[in-house]
Tab-separated table of C-alpha atoms in Angstrom:
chain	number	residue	atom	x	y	z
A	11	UNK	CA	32.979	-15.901	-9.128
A	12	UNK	CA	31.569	-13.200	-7.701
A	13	UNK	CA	32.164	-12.398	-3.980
A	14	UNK	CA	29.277	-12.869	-1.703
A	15	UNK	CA	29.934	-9.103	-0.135
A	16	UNK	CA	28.826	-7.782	-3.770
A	17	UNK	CA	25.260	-9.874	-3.390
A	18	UNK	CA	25.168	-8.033	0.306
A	19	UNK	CA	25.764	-4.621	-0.720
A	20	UNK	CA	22.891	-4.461	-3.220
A	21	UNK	CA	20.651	-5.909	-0.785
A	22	UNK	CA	21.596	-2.947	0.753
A	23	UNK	CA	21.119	-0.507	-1.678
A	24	UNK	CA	17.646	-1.717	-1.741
A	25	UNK	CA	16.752	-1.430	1.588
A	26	UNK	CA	17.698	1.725	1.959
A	27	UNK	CA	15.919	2.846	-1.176
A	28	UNK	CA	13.211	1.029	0.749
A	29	UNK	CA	13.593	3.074	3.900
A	30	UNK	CA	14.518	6.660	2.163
A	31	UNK	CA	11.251	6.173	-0.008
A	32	UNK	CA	9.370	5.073	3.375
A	33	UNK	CA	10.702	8.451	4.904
A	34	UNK	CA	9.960	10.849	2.383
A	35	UNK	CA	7.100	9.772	0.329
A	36	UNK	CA	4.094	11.249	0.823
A	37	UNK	CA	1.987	8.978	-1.136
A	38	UNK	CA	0.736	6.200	0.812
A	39	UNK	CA	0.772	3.507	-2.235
A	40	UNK	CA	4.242	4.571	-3.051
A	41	UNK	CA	5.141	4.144	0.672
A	42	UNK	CA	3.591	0.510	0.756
A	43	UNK	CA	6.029	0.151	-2.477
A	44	UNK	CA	8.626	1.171	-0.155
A	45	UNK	CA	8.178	-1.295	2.165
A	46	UNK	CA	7.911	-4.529	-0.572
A	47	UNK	CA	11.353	-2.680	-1.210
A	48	UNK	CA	12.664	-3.884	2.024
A	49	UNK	CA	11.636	-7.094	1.985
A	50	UNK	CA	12.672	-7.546	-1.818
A	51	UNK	CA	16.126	-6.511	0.001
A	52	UNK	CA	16.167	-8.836	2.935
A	53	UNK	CA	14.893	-11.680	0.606
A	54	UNK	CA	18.255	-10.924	-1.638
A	55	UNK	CA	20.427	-11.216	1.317
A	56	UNK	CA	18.798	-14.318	2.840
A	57	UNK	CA	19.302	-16.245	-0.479
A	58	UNK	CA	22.588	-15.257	-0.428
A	59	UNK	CA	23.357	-16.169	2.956
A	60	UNK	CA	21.618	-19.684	1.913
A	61	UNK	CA	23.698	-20.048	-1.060
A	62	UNK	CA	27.050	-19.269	1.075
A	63	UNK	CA	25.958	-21.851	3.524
A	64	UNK	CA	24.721	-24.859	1.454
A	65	UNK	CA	21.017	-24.259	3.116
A	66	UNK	CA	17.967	-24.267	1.622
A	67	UNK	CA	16.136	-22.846	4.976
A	68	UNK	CA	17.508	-19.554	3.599
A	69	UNK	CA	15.180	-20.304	0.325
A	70	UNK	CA	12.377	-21.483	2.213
A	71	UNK	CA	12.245	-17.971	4.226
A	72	UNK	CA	12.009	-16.311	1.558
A	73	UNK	CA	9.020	-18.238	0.617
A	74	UNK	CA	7.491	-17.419	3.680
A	75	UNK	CA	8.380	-13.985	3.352
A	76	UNK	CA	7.003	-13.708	0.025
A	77	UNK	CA	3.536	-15.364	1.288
A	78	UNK	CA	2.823	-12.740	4.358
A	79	UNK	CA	4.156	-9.941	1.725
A	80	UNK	CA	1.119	-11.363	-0.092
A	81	UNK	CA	-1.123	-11.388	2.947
A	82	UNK	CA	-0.154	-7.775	3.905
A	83	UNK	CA	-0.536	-6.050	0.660
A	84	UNK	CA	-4.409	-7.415	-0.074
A	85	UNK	CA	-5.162	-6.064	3.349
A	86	UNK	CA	-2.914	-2.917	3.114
A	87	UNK	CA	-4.945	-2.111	0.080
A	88	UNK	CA	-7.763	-2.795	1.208
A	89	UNK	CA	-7.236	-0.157	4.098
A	90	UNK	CA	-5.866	2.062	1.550
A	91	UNK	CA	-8.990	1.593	-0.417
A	92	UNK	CA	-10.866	2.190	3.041
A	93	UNK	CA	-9.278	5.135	3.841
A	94	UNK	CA	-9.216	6.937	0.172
A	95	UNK	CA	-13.528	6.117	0.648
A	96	UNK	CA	-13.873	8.537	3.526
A	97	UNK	CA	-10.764	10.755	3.061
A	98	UNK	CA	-10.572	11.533	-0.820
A	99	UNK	CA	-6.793	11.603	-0.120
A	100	UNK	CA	-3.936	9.709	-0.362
A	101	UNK	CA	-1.536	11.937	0.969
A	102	UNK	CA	-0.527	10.780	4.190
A	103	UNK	CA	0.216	14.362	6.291
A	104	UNK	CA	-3.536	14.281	5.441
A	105	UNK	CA	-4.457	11.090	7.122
A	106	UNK	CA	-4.040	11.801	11.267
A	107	UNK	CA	-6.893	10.041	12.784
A	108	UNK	CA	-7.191	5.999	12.789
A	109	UNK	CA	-11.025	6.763	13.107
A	110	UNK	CA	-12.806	6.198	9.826
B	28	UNK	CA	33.621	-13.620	-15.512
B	29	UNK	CA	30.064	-14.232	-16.802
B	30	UNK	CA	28.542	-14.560	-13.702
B	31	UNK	CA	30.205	-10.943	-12.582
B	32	UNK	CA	29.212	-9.730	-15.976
B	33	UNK	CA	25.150	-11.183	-15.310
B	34	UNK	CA	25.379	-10.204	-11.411
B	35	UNK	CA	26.524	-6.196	-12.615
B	36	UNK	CA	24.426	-6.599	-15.548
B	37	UNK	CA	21.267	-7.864	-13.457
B	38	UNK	CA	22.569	-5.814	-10.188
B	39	UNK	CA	22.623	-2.270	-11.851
B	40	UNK	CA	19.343	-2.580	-13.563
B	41	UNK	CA	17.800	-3.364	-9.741
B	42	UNK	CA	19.172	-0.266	-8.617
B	43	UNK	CA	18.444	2.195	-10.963
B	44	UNK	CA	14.846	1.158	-10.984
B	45	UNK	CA	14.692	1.302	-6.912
B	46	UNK	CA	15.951	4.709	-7.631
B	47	UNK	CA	14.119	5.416	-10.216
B	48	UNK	CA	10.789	4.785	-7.621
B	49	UNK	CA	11.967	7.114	-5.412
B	50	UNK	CA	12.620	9.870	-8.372
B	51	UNK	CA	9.323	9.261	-9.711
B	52	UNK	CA	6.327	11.050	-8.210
B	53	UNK	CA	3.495	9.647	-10.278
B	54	UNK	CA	2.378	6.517	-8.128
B	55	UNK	CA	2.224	4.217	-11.459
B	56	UNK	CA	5.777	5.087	-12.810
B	57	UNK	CA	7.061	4.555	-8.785
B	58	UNK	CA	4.854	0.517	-9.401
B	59	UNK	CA	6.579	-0.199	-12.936
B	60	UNK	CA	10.151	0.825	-11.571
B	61	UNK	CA	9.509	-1.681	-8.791
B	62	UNK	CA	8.311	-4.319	-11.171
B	63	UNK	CA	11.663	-3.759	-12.728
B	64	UNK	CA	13.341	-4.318	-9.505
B	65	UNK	CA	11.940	-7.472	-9.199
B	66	UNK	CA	12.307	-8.866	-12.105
B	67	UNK	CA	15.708	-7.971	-12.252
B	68	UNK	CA	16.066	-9.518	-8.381
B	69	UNK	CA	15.104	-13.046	-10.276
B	70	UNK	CA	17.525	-13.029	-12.434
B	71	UNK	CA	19.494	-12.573	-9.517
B	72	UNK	CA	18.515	-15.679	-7.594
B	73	UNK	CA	18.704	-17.633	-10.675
B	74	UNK	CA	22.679	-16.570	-10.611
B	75	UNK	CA	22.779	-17.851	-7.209
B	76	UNK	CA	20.951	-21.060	-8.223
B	77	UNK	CA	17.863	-20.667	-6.015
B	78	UNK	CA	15.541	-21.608	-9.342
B	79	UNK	CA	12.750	-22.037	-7.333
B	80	UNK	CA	13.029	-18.480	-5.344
B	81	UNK	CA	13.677	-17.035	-8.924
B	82	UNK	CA	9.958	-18.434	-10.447
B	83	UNK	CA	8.001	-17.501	-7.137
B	84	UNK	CA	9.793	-14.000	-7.475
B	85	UNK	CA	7.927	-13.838	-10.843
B	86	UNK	CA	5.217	-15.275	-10.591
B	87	UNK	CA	3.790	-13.980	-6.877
B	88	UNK	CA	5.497	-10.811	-6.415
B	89	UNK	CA	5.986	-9.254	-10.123
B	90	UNK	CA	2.735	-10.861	-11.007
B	91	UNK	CA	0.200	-11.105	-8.670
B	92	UNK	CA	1.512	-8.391	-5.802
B	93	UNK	CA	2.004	-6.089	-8.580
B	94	UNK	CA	-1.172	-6.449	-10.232
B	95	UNK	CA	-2.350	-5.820	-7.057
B	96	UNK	CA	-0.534	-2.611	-6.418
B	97	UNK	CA	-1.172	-1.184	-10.317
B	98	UNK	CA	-5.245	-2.708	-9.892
B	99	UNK	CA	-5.999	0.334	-6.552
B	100	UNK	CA	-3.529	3.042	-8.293
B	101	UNK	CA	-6.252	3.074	-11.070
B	102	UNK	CA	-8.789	2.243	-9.270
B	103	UNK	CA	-8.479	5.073	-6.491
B	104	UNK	CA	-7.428	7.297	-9.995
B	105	UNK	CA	-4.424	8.222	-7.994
B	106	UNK	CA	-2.412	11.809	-9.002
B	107	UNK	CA	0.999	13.163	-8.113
B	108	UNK	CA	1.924	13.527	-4.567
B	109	UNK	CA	1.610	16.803	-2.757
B	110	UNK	CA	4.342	18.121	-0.525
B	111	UNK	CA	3.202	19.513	2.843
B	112	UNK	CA	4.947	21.090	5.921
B	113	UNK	CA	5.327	17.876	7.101
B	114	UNK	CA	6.939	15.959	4.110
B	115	UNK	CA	9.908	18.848	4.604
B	116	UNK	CA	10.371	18.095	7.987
B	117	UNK	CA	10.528	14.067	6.801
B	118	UNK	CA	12.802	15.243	4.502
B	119	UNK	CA	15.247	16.743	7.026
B	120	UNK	CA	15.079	14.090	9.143
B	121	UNK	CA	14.797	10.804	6.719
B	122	UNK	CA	17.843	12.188	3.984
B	123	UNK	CA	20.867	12.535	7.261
B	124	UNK	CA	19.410	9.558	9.106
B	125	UNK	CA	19.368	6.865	6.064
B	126	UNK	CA	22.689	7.816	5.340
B	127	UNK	CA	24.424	7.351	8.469
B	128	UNK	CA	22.541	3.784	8.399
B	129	UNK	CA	24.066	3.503	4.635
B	130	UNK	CA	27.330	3.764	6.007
B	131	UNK	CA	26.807	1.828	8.908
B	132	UNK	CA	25.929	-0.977	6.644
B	133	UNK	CA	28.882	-0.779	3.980
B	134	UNK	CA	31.731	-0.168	6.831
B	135	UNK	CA	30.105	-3.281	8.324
B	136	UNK	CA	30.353	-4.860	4.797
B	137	UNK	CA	33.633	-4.104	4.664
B	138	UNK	CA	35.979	-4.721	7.210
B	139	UNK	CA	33.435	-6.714	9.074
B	140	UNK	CA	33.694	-9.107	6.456
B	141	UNK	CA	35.487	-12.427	6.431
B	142	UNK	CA	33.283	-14.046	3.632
B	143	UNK	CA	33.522	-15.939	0.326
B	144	UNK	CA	32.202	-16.100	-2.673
B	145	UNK	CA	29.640	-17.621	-4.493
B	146	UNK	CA	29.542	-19.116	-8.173
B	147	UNK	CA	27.496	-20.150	-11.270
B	148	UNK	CA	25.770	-23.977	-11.012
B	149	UNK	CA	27.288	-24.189	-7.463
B	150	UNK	CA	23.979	-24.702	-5.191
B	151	UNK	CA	21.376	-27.402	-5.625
B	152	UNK	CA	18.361	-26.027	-4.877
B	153	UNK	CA	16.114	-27.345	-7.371
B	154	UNK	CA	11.924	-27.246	-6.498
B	155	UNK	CA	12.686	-31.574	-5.441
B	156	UNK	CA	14.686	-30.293	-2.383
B	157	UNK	CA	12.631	-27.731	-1.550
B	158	UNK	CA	9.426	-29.251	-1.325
B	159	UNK	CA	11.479	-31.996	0.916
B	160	UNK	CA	12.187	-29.256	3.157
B	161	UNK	CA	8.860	-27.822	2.990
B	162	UNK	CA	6.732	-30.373	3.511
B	163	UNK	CA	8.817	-32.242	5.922
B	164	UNK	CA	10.434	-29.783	8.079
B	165	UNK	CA	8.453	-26.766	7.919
B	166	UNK	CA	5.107	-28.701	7.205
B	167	UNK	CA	3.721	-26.572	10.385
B	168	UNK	CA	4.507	-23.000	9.239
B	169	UNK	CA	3.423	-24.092	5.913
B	170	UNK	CA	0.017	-24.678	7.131
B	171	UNK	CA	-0.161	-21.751	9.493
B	172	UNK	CA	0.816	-19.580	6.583
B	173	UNK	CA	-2.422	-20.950	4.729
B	174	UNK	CA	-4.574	-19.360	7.802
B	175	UNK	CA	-2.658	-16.143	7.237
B	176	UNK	CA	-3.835	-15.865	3.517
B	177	UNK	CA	-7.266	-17.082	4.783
B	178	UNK	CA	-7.668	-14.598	7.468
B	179	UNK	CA	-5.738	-12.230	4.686
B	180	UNK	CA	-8.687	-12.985	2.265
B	181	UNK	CA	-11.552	-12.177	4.854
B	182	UNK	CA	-9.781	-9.297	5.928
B	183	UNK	CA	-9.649	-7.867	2.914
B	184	UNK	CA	-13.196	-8.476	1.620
B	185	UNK	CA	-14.708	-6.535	4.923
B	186	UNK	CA	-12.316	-3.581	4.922
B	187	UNK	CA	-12.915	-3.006	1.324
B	188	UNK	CA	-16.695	-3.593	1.694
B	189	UNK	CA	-18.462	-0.400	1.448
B	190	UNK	CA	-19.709	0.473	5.451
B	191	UNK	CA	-23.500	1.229	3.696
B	192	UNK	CA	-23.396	-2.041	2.171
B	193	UNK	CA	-22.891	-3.895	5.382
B	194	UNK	CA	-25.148	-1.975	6.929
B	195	UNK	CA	-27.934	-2.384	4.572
B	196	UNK	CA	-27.174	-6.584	4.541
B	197	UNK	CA	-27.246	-6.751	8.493
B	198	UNK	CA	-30.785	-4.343	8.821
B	199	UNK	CA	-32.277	-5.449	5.455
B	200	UNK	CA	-35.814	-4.323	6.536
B	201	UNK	CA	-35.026	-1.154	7.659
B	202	UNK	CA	-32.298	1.073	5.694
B	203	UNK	CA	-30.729	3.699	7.411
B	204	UNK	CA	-29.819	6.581	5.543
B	205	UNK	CA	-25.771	6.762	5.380
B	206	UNK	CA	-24.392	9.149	3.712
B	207	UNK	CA	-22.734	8.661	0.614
B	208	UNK	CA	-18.712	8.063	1.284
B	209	UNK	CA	-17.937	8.000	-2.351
B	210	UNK	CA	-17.089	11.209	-3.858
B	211	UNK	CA	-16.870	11.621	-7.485
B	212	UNK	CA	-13.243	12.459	-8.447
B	213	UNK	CA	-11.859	15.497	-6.784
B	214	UNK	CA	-9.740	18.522	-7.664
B	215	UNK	CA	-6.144	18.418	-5.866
């Protein structure tokens, strides 16, 4: 048996990994990392909310979570990829206009 | 007792490695640590009986995000981060502010708390009741989620399209002379 608050609290650990790396990363792959951090997280916490509740909807958000993480890291990189082609630089204090 | 053994067994391994991405300042070591984190998070659902979560975790995210993710660092030859002015002043600000939310979240956790606990074997939540769910319930977002990936896919495909190549499909007869984007790898 393992209390549900233990499942919680490394969900949380995660997503504050996630936001600390967001924050003070300069890389801008390793903050996109960041970010499937937090939603590795919240997917933690939702499937153990479902498993508290006898719910599969919990499971089934996560499935949807997991299919626009998909969606937004082929077009994240691809931006990435974008911007590296007219910047030479990943560093993000470095990137300050949207204009390519 | 097993499943607390598995669950601090599983549970530390997850957070060393999302440490471990944040100690890291090479881009690839930062994308193995998090493949680590993931597949550690699987074991995790499979503890709390979500078998199907568990294999999607795998396969999608520490397979085919990841791939992804380790694919541009080598393509784009990325180095080790630089520190500016500005990553000192995100530093000030980000270290304080995360952990006031940090303990935000665990006094929330607990004395907030009035929960139970969860055990080995005790969900059903095999892929039969899932698809039930999926394809019955949430048939809808299923198939608006297909758009996403196929607006996802196009997306993609143009932004990572070299601008000179477009332009040379659109005004095939006459080329304009862009200048070349692509730089040959430079000194940092």
């Amino acid at each position: 048996m393992v209390p549900l608050s233990f499942y919680l609290v490394l969900s949380g650990i995660l997503f504050v990994c996630g936001v600390l790396g967001f924050l003070i990363k300069r890389n801008i792959i390793t903050i996109f990392m960041s970010i499937e951090l937090m939603l590795n997280g919240v997917n933690l916490s939702f499937v153990a909310f479902a498993a508290q509740w006898h719910s599969l909807s919990g499971q089934i958000f996560v499935f949807f979570v997991m299919v626009v993480a998909a969606a937004e890291a082929a077009v994240g990189l691809a931006i990435i990829i974008a911007v590296y082609r007219t910047r030479e630089t990943l560093n993000v204090d470095q990137v300050n206009l949207l204009k390519l | 007792m097993l499943h607390l053994i598995l669950f601090l067994f599983f549970g530390v391994i997850c957070a060393a490695g999302a440490i471990n991405l944040l100690a890291q300042s090479h881009p690839i070591n930062s994308a193995l640590s998090l493949i680590v984190v993931m597949a550690s998070l699987a074991g995790e659902y499979l503890l709390l009986g979500a078998e199907f979560v568990a294999a999607v975790q795998v396969i999608v995210y520490a397979g085919a995000i990841m791939v992804l993710f380790v694919f541009v660092i080598m393509l784009l030859n990325a180095g080790t981060e630089e520190h500016t002015r500005g990553s000192r002043v995100a530093i000030l600000l980000g270290v304080p502010g995360v952990l006031i939310g940090a303990v935000l979240v665990a006094w929330t956790l607990l004395y907030r708390s009035d929960i139970s606990s969860v055990k080995i074997g005790s969900m059903y939540g095999g892929p039969y009741l899932i698809a039930q769910l999926l394809f019955r319930h949430f048939l809808l977002p299923f198939e608006i989620t297909s758009v996403l990936i196929l607006v996802a896919i196009m997306g993609a495909v143009v932004l990572a399209s070299r601008p000179d190549a477009v332009a040379k499909r659109h005004h095939a007869e006459a080329p304009k002379a862009m200048p070349e984007l692509v730089g040959t790898g430079k000194e940092h």
